Short mmCIF file of C-alpha atoms in Angstrom, two decimals:
data_model
loop_
_atom_site.label_atom_id
_atom_site.label_comp_id
_atom_site.label_asym_id
_atom_site.label_seq_id
_atom_site.Cartn_x
_atom_site.Cartn_y
_atom_site.Cartn_z
CA MET A 1 -0.03 0.01 0.01
CA THR A 2 1.37 3.48 -0.96
CA THR A 3 0.50 6.58 1.01
CA PRO A 4 -0.76 9.32 -1.49
CA ASN A 5 1.58 12.32 -1.97
CA ALA A 6 -1.02 14.92 -2.90
CA GLY A 7 0.04 17.57 -0.51
CA THR A 8 -1.44 18.76 2.84
CA LEU A 9 -4.10 21.16 3.90
CA PHE A 10 -3.87 22.58 7.48
CA GLY A 11 -1.12 20.17 8.15
CA HIS A 12 -3.10 17.07 7.27
CA PRO A 13 -3.22 14.95 4.00
CA LYS A 14 -5.78 16.37 1.57
CA GLY A 15 -7.35 12.89 1.51
CA LEU A 16 -8.65 13.56 4.99
CA PHE A 17 -10.81 16.45 3.75
CA LEU A 18 -11.98 14.19 0.91
CA LEU A 19 -13.19 11.65 3.51
CA PHE A 20 -14.59 14.49 5.65
CA GLY A 21 -16.80 15.67 2.75
CA THR A 22 -17.78 12.15 1.72
CA GLU A 23 -18.90 11.33 5.15
CA MET A 24 -20.60 14.68 5.87
CA TRP A 25 -22.79 14.46 2.73
CA GLU A 26 -23.64 10.78 3.39
CA ARG A 27 -24.73 11.72 6.95
CA PHE A 28 -26.64 14.68 5.43
CA GLY A 29 -28.56 12.21 3.44
CA TYR A 30 -29.30 9.73 6.18
CA TYR A 31 -30.24 12.18 8.96
CA GLY A 32 -32.34 14.11 6.47
CA MET A 33 -34.23 10.96 5.63
CA ARG A 34 -34.50 9.98 9.20
CA ALA A 35 -35.81 13.36 10.38
CA ILE A 36 -38.93 13.06 8.15
CA LEU A 37 -39.53 9.37 7.92
CA VAL A 38 -42.01 8.98 10.85
CA LEU A 39 -43.68 12.28 10.09
CA TYR A 40 -44.19 11.16 6.49
CA LEU A 41 -45.64 7.86 7.51
CA ILE A 42 -48.26 9.42 9.98
CA ALA A 43 -49.17 12.33 7.72
CA SER A 44 -52.60 11.98 6.24
CA THR A 45 -52.95 10.75 2.49
CA GLN A 46 -54.33 14.19 1.70
CA ASP A 47 -51.02 15.73 2.99
CA GLY A 48 -49.03 13.33 0.83
CA GLY A 49 -48.22 10.79 3.54
CA PHE A 50 -49.37 7.26 4.25
CA GLY A 51 -51.82 7.98 7.15
CA TRP A 52 -50.40 5.34 9.41
CA THR A 53 -50.94 5.29 13.12
CA ASN A 54 -48.13 6.29 15.49
CA GLN A 55 -47.80 2.72 16.46
CA GLU A 56 -47.42 1.52 13.00
CA ALA A 57 -44.99 4.23 11.98
CA LEU A 58 -42.75 3.81 15.07
CA ARG A 59 -42.57 0.04 14.79
CA LEU A 60 -41.52 0.24 11.10
CA TYR A 61 -39.02 2.93 12.12
CA GLY A 62 -37.73 0.52 14.79
CA PHE A 63 -37.16 -2.34 12.43
CA PHE A 64 -35.55 0.01 9.86
CA THR A 65 -32.97 1.53 12.31
CA MET A 66 -32.29 -2.01 13.80
CA ALA A 67 -31.29 -3.11 10.29
CA VAL A 68 -29.14 -0.03 9.80
CA TYR A 69 -27.02 -1.00 12.74
CA LEU A 70 -26.72 -4.63 11.74
CA THR A 71 -25.76 -4.45 8.15
CA PRO A 72 -22.38 -2.60 8.61
CA VAL A 73 -21.16 -5.84 10.27
CA ILE A 74 -21.88 -7.68 6.98
CA GLY A 75 -20.56 -4.78 4.87
CA GLY A 76 -17.32 -4.59 6.78
CA TRP A 77 -16.72 -8.32 6.27
CA LEU A 78 -17.35 -8.11 2.51
CA ALA A 79 -15.03 -5.08 2.26
CA ASP A 80 -12.29 -6.83 4.35
CA ASN A 81 -12.44 -10.12 2.46
CA TYR A 82 -13.67 -9.37 -1.07
CA LEU A 83 -14.46 -5.93 -2.24
CA GLY A 84 -11.96 -3.61 -0.48
CA GLN A 85 -13.13 -0.50 1.26
CA ARG A 86 -13.12 1.76 -1.64
CA LYS A 87 -15.19 -0.42 -3.91
CA ALA A 88 -17.57 -1.08 -1.09
CA ILE A 89 -18.01 2.72 -0.49
CA ILE A 90 -18.81 3.36 -4.18
CA TRP A 91 -21.33 0.42 -4.39
CA GLY A 92 -22.77 1.49 -1.10
CA GLY A 93 -23.13 5.11 -2.19
CA ILE A 94 -24.83 4.05 -5.46
CA ILE A 95 -27.41 1.80 -3.66
CA PHE A 96 -27.92 4.42 -0.94
CA SER A 97 -28.80 7.13 -3.56
CA LEU A 98 -31.13 4.70 -5.34
CA GLY A 99 -32.92 4.18 -2.09
CA TYR A 100 -33.41 7.85 -1.40
CA PHE A 101 -34.59 8.56 -4.92
CA THR A 102 -36.96 5.62 -4.76
CA LEU A 103 -38.61 7.23 -1.66
CA GLY A 104 -38.77 10.47 -3.70
CA ILE A 105 -40.90 9.05 -6.50
CA GLN A 106 -44.29 10.74 -6.48
CA LYS A 107 -47.18 8.48 -5.55
CA SER A 108 -49.13 9.59 -8.67
CA LEU A 109 -46.54 7.77 -10.73
CA ILE A 110 -46.92 4.39 -8.81
CA VAL A 111 -50.57 4.17 -8.04
CA GLY A 112 -51.32 0.87 -6.42
CA MET A 113 -47.69 0.23 -5.66
CA GLU A 114 -46.98 2.96 -3.10
CA GLU A 115 -46.18 0.80 -0.15
CA THR A 116 -44.18 -1.75 -2.26
CA VAL A 117 -41.98 1.04 -3.70
CA PHE A 118 -41.56 2.50 -0.27
CA TYR A 119 -40.33 -0.76 1.13
CA ILE A 120 -37.95 -1.18 -1.80
CA GLY A 121 -36.46 2.25 -1.10
CA LEU A 122 -35.92 1.51 2.65
CA ALA A 123 -34.34 -1.85 1.64
CA LEU A 124 -31.92 -0.23 -0.80
CA ILE A 125 -30.90 2.34 2.03
CA ILE A 126 -30.22 -0.50 4.44
CA ILE A 127 -28.13 -2.38 2.01
CA GLY A 128 -26.27 0.79 0.88
CA ASN A 129 -25.69 1.77 4.58
CA GLY A 130 -24.14 -1.65 5.28
CA LEU A 131 -21.57 -1.22 2.50
CA PHE A 132 -20.89 2.33 3.04
CA LYS A 133 -20.87 2.98 6.78
CA ALA A 134 -18.42 0.37 7.97
CA ASN A 135 -15.62 1.46 5.60
CA VAL A 136 -15.10 5.23 5.40
CA SER A 137 -13.58 5.86 8.82
CA SER A 138 -11.15 3.03 8.59
CA LEU A 139 -9.59 4.87 5.52
CA VAL A 140 -8.87 7.79 7.76
CA GLY A 141 -6.50 5.87 9.91
CA GLU A 142 -4.65 4.55 6.84
CA LEU A 143 -3.70 8.02 5.77
CA TYR A 144 -1.13 8.19 8.68
CA GLU A 145 1.80 6.09 9.56
CA GLU A 146 1.78 4.17 12.78
CA GLY A 147 2.60 6.62 15.61
CA ASP A 148 1.80 9.71 13.69
CA LYS A 149 0.66 12.20 16.36
CA ARG A 150 -1.76 13.86 13.81
CA ARG A 151 -4.04 10.84 13.84
CA ASP A 152 -6.07 11.84 16.87
CA ALA A 153 -6.63 15.37 15.45
CA ALA A 154 -7.59 13.73 12.18
CA PHE A 155 -10.42 11.78 13.69
CA THR A 156 -11.66 15.05 15.44
CA ILE A 157 -11.91 16.70 12.02
CA PHE A 158 -13.53 13.65 10.59
CA TYR A 159 -16.19 13.40 13.21
CA MET A 160 -16.87 17.19 12.91
CA GLY A 161 -17.92 16.23 9.37
CA ILE A 162 -20.36 13.76 10.72
CA ASN A 163 -21.90 16.23 13.22
CA LEU A 164 -21.96 18.93 10.60
CA GLY A 165 -23.99 16.71 8.26
CA ALA A 166 -26.26 15.65 11.12
CA PHE A 167 -26.84 19.28 11.97
CA LEU A 168 -27.59 20.56 8.54
CA ALA A 169 -29.88 17.81 7.33
CA PRO A 170 -32.98 18.33 9.56
CA ILE A 171 -33.02 22.07 9.16
CA THR A 172 -32.90 21.60 5.26
CA VAL A 173 -34.33 18.19 4.21
CA GLY A 174 -36.69 18.34 7.15
CA VAL A 175 -38.02 21.80 6.31
CA LEU A 176 -38.42 20.96 2.61
CA GLY A 177 -40.24 17.77 3.27
CA GLU A 178 -42.63 19.19 5.88
CA THR A 179 -43.48 22.47 4.23
CA VAL A 180 -43.24 21.76 0.46
CA ASP A 181 -43.46 18.02 -0.34
CA TRP A 182 -42.25 14.92 1.49
CA HIS A 183 -40.82 13.42 -1.76
CA TYR A 184 -38.72 16.55 -2.40
CA GLY A 185 -37.19 16.02 1.05
CA PHE A 186 -36.20 12.47 0.23
CA ILE A 187 -34.85 13.72 -3.14
CA LEU A 188 -32.69 16.38 -1.35
CA ALA A 189 -31.36 13.59 0.94
CA GLY A 190 -30.42 11.60 -2.21
CA CYS A 191 -28.63 14.62 -3.68
CA GLY A 192 -26.61 14.86 -0.59
CA MET A 193 -25.49 11.21 -0.94
CA LEU A 194 -24.75 11.85 -4.73
CA ILE A 195 -22.40 14.72 -3.83
CA GLY A 196 -20.48 12.47 -1.43
CA LEU A 197 -20.39 9.69 -4.06
CA THR A 198 -19.18 12.09 -6.77
CA LEU A 199 -16.33 13.26 -4.48
CA GLN A 200 -15.18 9.69 -4.17
CA LEU A 201 -15.49 8.89 -7.85
CA THR A 202 -13.61 12.04 -9.05
CA LEU A 203 -11.02 12.53 -6.34
CA ALA A 204 -10.26 9.27 -4.42
CA ASN A 205 -7.50 8.15 -6.83
CA LYS A 206 -5.72 11.52 -6.60
CA TYR A 207 -5.96 12.06 -2.80
CA LEU A 208 -6.16 8.45 -1.53
CA GLY A 209 -3.83 6.59 -3.85
CA ASP A 210 -4.39 2.92 -3.49
CA ILE A 211 -5.54 3.01 0.09
CA GLY A 212 -8.50 0.71 0.60
CA VAL A 213 -8.33 -0.75 -2.85
CA LEU A 214 -7.14 -4.16 -1.70
CA PRO A 215 -9.13 -6.12 0.76
CA SER A 216 -7.48 -6.02 4.19
CA ALA A 217 -7.62 -9.85 4.48
CA LYS A 218 -5.29 -10.06 1.54
CA ARG A 219 -2.96 -7.43 2.94
CA VAL A 220 -2.55 -9.20 6.35
CA LYS A 221 -2.35 -12.72 4.85
CA GLY A 222 0.44 -14.69 6.46
CA GLU A 223 0.33 -12.71 9.79
CA GLU A 224 0.57 -14.82 12.95
CA LYS A 225 -2.91 -15.84 14.07
CA ALA A 226 -3.92 -15.45 17.75
CA ASP A 227 -4.44 -19.16 18.77
CA ALA A 228 -3.42 -18.69 22.35
CA PRO A 229 -6.00 -20.01 24.90
CA LEU A 230 -8.09 -17.53 26.83
CA THR A 231 -6.72 -16.41 30.23
CA PRO A 232 -8.77 -15.55 33.33
CA GLN A 233 -7.97 -11.85 32.52
CA ASP A 234 -9.47 -12.34 29.01
CA ILE A 235 -12.56 -13.74 30.46
CA ASP A 236 -13.03 -10.90 32.89
CA ARG A 237 -12.53 -8.34 30.14
CA MET A 238 -15.14 -10.17 28.05
CA LYS A 239 -17.59 -10.07 30.94
CA VAL A 240 -17.23 -6.30 31.04
CA ILE A 241 -17.98 -5.97 27.38
CA LEU A 242 -21.13 -8.10 27.74
CA ILE A 243 -22.39 -6.29 30.83
CA VAL A 244 -21.80 -2.79 29.33
CA SER A 245 -23.36 -3.88 26.12
CA MET A 246 -26.59 -4.99 27.87
CA PHE A 247 -26.78 -1.85 29.86
CA SER A 248 -26.17 0.31 26.81
CA VAL A 249 -29.52 -0.98 25.35
CA ILE A 250 -31.40 1.00 28.14
CA PHE A 251 -29.42 4.17 27.27
CA TRP A 252 -29.92 4.05 23.55
CA ALA A 253 -33.51 3.00 23.81
CA GLY A 254 -34.15 6.20 25.62
CA PHE A 255 -31.73 8.40 23.53
CA GLU A 256 -33.29 7.25 20.24
CA GLN A 257 -36.72 8.59 21.05
CA ALA A 258 -35.36 11.54 19.11
CA GLY A 259 -36.26 10.16 15.77
CA GLY A 260 -39.68 8.92 16.87
CA LEU A 261 -41.58 9.92 19.96
CA PHE A 262 -39.82 13.29 20.42
CA THR A 263 -40.47 14.20 16.90
CA ILE A 264 -44.15 13.26 17.12
CA TYR A 265 -44.39 15.35 20.36
CA ALA A 266 -42.54 18.26 18.58
CA SER A 267 -45.15 18.06 15.73
CA ASP A 268 -48.30 17.59 17.82
CA PHE A 269 -47.80 19.26 21.20
CA THR A 270 -45.01 21.90 20.82
CA ASP A 271 -45.46 25.55 20.17
CA ARG A 272 -42.86 25.98 17.46
CA THR A 273 -43.35 29.61 16.64
CA LEU A 274 -40.20 31.71 17.00
CA PHE A 275 -40.14 35.45 15.93
CA GLY A 276 -43.31 34.89 13.86
CA PHE A 277 -41.86 31.88 12.05
CA GLU A 278 -42.87 28.27 12.66
CA ILE A 279 -39.97 25.91 13.13
CA ALA A 280 -40.34 22.53 11.43
CA ALA A 281 -40.83 19.57 13.87
CA SER A 282 -38.03 17.64 12.24
CA SER A 283 -35.58 20.54 12.75
CA PHE A 284 -35.28 19.76 16.52
CA GLN A 285 -33.23 16.70 15.62
CA SER A 286 -30.40 19.04 14.74
CA LEU A 287 -30.07 19.98 18.35
CA ASN A 288 -28.09 16.86 19.26
CA ALA A 289 -25.41 17.44 16.69
CA MET A 290 -25.31 21.18 17.56
CA PHE A 291 -24.81 20.41 21.27
CA ILE A 292 -22.06 17.91 20.60
CA ILE A 293 -20.05 20.51 18.69
CA LEU A 294 -20.69 23.12 21.55
CA LEU A 295 -20.39 20.92 24.52
CA ALA A 296 -17.55 18.53 23.57
CA PRO A 297 -14.71 20.92 24.38
CA PHE A 298 -16.38 21.93 27.68
CA VAL A 299 -16.85 18.28 28.69
CA ALA A 300 -13.33 17.35 27.60
CA SER A 301 -11.77 20.29 29.57
CA THR A 302 -13.83 19.16 32.63
CA TRP A 303 -12.27 15.71 32.55
CA VAL A 304 -8.76 17.19 32.08
CA LYS A 305 -9.28 19.60 35.00
CA MET A 306 -10.30 16.81 37.23
CA GLY A 307 -6.98 14.92 36.65
CA SER A 308 -6.71 11.81 38.73
CA ASN A 309 -10.27 12.42 40.02
CA GLU A 310 -11.71 11.92 36.59
CA PRO A 311 -14.55 9.31 36.79
CA THR A 312 -13.80 5.79 35.56
CA SER A 313 -15.62 4.77 32.40
CA PRO A 314 -18.29 2.85 34.33
CA LYS A 315 -18.96 5.81 36.45
CA LYS A 316 -19.26 8.04 33.45
CA PHE A 317 -21.79 5.44 32.09
CA ALA A 318 -23.75 5.94 35.40
CA LEU A 319 -23.61 9.68 34.93
CA ALA A 320 -24.91 9.25 31.33
CA MET A 321 -27.92 7.35 32.70
CA LEU A 322 -28.56 10.30 35.07
CA PHE A 323 -28.53 12.88 32.23
CA LEU A 324 -30.83 10.60 30.22
CA ALA A 325 -33.23 10.50 33.18
CA LEU A 326 -33.09 14.25 33.51
CA GLY A 327 -34.03 14.66 29.92
CA PHE A 328 -37.06 12.45 30.27
CA PHE A 329 -38.11 14.22 33.45
CA VAL A 330 -37.96 17.48 31.59
CA MET A 331 -40.46 16.00 29.07
CA LEU A 332 -42.59 14.57 31.94
CA TRP A 333 -42.74 18.18 33.16
CA ALA A 334 -43.94 19.22 29.71
CA THR A 335 -46.87 16.81 29.92
CA MET A 336 -47.74 18.09 33.40
CA VAL A 337 -48.06 21.50 31.94
CA GLN A 338 -50.44 20.17 29.37
CA GLY A 339 -52.52 18.50 32.08
CA GLY A 340 -53.73 15.81 29.74
CA ASP A 341 -55.20 18.28 27.26
CA VAL A 342 -54.09 17.60 23.69
CA ALA A 343 -54.96 21.12 22.66
CA VAL A 344 -52.30 22.61 24.85
CA LYS A 345 -49.00 23.50 23.14
CA VAL A 346 -45.96 23.63 25.36
CA SER A 347 -42.82 25.70 25.03
CA MET A 348 -40.12 24.35 22.71
CA LEU A 349 -37.71 24.89 25.59
CA PHE A 350 -38.70 21.56 27.00
CA LEU A 351 -37.40 19.81 23.93
CA VAL A 352 -34.32 21.97 23.84
CA PHE A 353 -33.39 21.08 27.43
CA ALA A 354 -34.34 17.33 26.90
CA TYR A 355 -31.85 17.24 23.85
CA PHE A 356 -29.30 19.19 26.02
CA PHE A 357 -29.34 16.64 28.85
CA HIS A 358 -29.31 13.69 26.44
CA THR A 359 -26.31 15.07 24.60
CA LEU A 360 -24.45 15.40 27.87
CA GLY A 361 -25.33 11.81 28.49
CA GLU A 362 -24.06 10.74 25.12
CA LEU A 363 -20.78 12.64 25.71
CA CYS A 364 -20.36 10.91 29.08
CA LEU A 365 -20.81 7.65 27.33
CA SER A 366 -18.22 8.28 24.69
CA PRO A 367 -15.27 6.44 26.32
CA ILE A 368 -17.45 3.28 26.30
CA GLY A 369 -18.50 1.42 23.22
CA LEU A 370 -16.52 0.33 20.25
CA SER A 371 -13.29 1.77 21.81
CA MET A 372 -13.95 -0.41 24.79
CA VAL A 373 -14.44 -3.48 22.66
CA THR A 374 -11.20 -2.94 20.74
CA LYS A 375 -9.27 -2.44 24.06
CA LEU A 376 -10.67 -5.22 26.04
CA ALA A 377 -11.50 -8.01 23.44
CA PRO A 378 -9.08 -10.92 23.05
CA LEU A 379 -7.68 -10.60 19.52
CA LYS A 380 -9.28 -13.80 18.15
CA PHE A 381 -12.72 -12.68 19.52
CA THR A 382 -12.64 -9.03 18.46
CA SER A 383 -14.95 -9.51 15.46
CA LEU A 384 -17.33 -11.72 17.42
CA LEU A 385 -17.61 -9.29 20.29
CA MET A 386 -17.88 -6.30 17.93
CA GLY A 387 -20.79 -8.20 16.37
CA ILE A 388 -22.39 -8.52 19.79
CA TRP A 389 -21.91 -4.85 20.46
CA PHE A 390 -23.73 -4.08 17.09
CA PHE A 391 -26.49 -6.55 17.96
CA PHE A 392 -27.16 -4.84 21.27
CA THR A 393 -27.11 -1.41 19.60
CA ALA A 394 -29.56 -2.74 16.89
CA LEU A 395 -31.78 -4.13 19.61
CA SER A 396 -31.82 -0.78 21.40
CA ASN A 397 -33.15 0.94 18.30
CA TRP A 398 -35.95 -1.57 17.90
CA LEU A 399 -36.77 -1.25 21.63
CA ALA A 400 -36.87 2.52 21.38
CA ALA A 401 -39.56 2.41 18.81
CA PHE A 402 -41.42 -0.33 20.46
CA ILE A 403 -41.53 1.84 23.67
CA GLY A 404 -42.48 4.95 21.69
CA SER A 405 -45.31 3.17 19.98
CA PHE A 406 -47.39 2.98 23.13
CA VAL A 407 -48.04 6.79 22.80
CA GLY A 408 -51.27 5.79 21.08
CA GLU A 409 -53.57 8.19 19.22
CA GLY A 410 -55.82 11.18 19.92
CA GLU A 411 -56.95 12.07 23.45
CA GLU A 412 -54.91 9.40 25.13
CA MET A 413 -51.52 10.67 23.76
CA VAL A 414 -50.61 13.12 26.40
CA ASN A 415 -51.12 10.84 29.30
CA ASN A 416 -49.47 7.97 27.45
CA ALA A 417 -46.45 10.11 26.74
CA ALA A 418 -46.24 11.09 30.40
CA ASN A 419 -46.25 7.50 31.43
CA ILE A 420 -43.53 6.63 28.84
CA PHE A 421 -41.35 9.59 29.87
CA MET A 422 -41.73 8.75 33.59
CA GLY A 423 -41.01 5.04 33.02
CA VAL A 424 -37.90 5.53 30.97
CA GLY A 425 -36.65 8.18 33.35
CA ILE A 426 -36.96 6.02 36.39
CA GLY A 427 -35.58 3.00 34.51
CA ALA A 428 -32.52 5.04 33.63
CA LEU A 429 -32.14 6.22 37.24
CA ILE A 430 -32.15 2.67 38.53
CA THR A 431 -29.78 1.45 35.86
CA GLY A 432 -27.37 4.33 36.72
CA VAL A 433 -27.40 3.38 40.43
CA ILE A 434 -26.68 -0.31 39.54
CA ILE A 435 -23.72 0.66 37.28
CA TYR A 436 -22.31 3.04 39.82
CA LEU A 437 -22.36 0.51 42.63
CA SER A 438 -20.81 -2.01 40.19
CA ALA A 439 -18.16 0.37 38.87
CA GLY A 440 -15.35 -0.89 41.15
CA LYS A 441 -15.78 -4.50 40.08
CA LEU A 442 -15.94 -3.55 36.41
CA VAL A 443 -12.74 -1.59 36.59
CA GLU A 444 -11.11 -4.50 38.43
CA TRP A 445 -12.25 -6.82 35.64
CA MET A 446 -10.61 -4.55 33.06
CA HIS A 447 -7.22 -5.39 34.42
CA GLY A 448 -5.52 -2.16 33.78
CA ALA A 449 -7.21 -1.08 30.38
CA GLU A 450 -8.97 1.68 32.27
CA GLY A 451 -5.60 3.21 33.11
CA GLU A 452 -4.95 3.80 29.41
CA ASN A 453 -7.10 6.97 29.37
CA THR A 454 -5.24 10.07 28.26
CA HIS A 455 -5.30 13.27 30.14
CA ASP A 456 -4.37 16.05 27.65
CA LEU A 457 -7.06 18.32 26.33
CA GLU A 458 -6.56 17.68 22.59
CA SER A 459 -7.09 13.84 23.07
CA LYS A 460 -10.03 14.48 25.32
CA ILE A 461 -11.76 16.71 22.80
CA GLU A 462 -11.16 14.11 20.13
CA GLU A 463 -12.65 11.43 22.37
CA GLU A 464 -15.76 13.48 23.26
CA ILE A 465 -16.61 14.75 19.84
CA SER A 466 -16.25 11.27 18.29
CA VAL A 467 -19.39 10.18 20.20
CA THR A 468 -21.69 10.39 17.23
CA GLY A 469 -19.46 8.31 15.10
CA THR A 470 -19.04 5.82 18.01
CA HIS A 471 -22.76 5.46 18.44
CA GLU A 472 -23.24 4.86 14.78
CA GLY A 473 -20.84 1.96 14.68
CA ILE A 474 -17.78 3.69 13.30
CA SER A 475 -14.71 2.05 14.59
CA GLU A 476 -11.44 4.13 14.53
CA THR A 477 -9.41 0.98 14.35
CA ARG A 478 -6.55 2.51 16.27
CA ARG A 479 -5.40 -0.47 18.26
#
């Protein structure tokens, strides 16, 4: 493999900014589509939607997002063994785009086949995501030689692209879909994906060289295989991975109400008027990405200032559950203001603060996840344990939609939403207490891996701002 010699920009290989743009536009497409998906499904047929019930829409949304988190495991395996990352990205981008544009087909052109075409579009997005998502970030690390100190900063820049795309999508695709035509929203999401795909097709050879062309399995052929038996230390570390994976389901099942129940609540029960203009319900999904960009440096500097008193990863996990609970208690307060009256519209500040607390929770969770798997997993079981982590992440997305689906319809919605917010909030608190009380034992079972945490501000900012990428199953592969 040859490292491309196309010059640098801001001290980094220009290929980094190609990958930045590719991932930003891909995330623009995905988060744009996600922002309007549930609203489109529940919109009346007169308004261009399908007229589904909240329960039907949220359960479909749950199965869709579950598949989105499972397919990168397959896509990564195909890229590693057969396609190579670059070819997988191209094919994934093409299929992705076809999926968005399929959703953008006007119903008048497919009378009698509307739902069939809709499902085909979702299936194409799932397949494209599997090929694309698992492979872009791995190319970032390959731009740098082993030990290059610029690598951490490179991932910070790369993850900023993810968050920028996630921020821009709901306030553009969402607004277009809600205010003009749902199908135009999906088409705009597809255009975003096409921009990312075009960047790869026209500039990859120049700025990436042959990085990612050859499947990694062929590059490492002949390396020593890890056939050593498991040690008691390995078993302890695997227990930590499994325990944290299971508890993570509760956090993400609450956090992922953003694309479902929170969006419905924003649409039906929130006063979205600001300075005489009505904010689109889908636009509130931009808050998470915006808060990540704003809060990551603050959270990182807080950990650095604490020095040796910085909480261990399990204690940060417990703190994340506390912030998750606070977000749901804010929403419970909103339903109390409504008093069960579906005609009452509450201040948008309730949603703003709920997203604020949930983002703080997400940032506290950033040291845990795929980075934990790569640090703790025995070499020969890394892929298996990574697959287990993906499975629990997928399960949490299905569970999130299942929980949200109990909001019901009509007059019962406010009271049902209150029960959901209260139940998830209490569940998060109880989980946080259990994790906090178990933190000492979990750290003991890590056998020193917890001590690998860095204490300089630059590395901490990189760690915190990478949280969106970590949640989406993007591994930095920096072992």
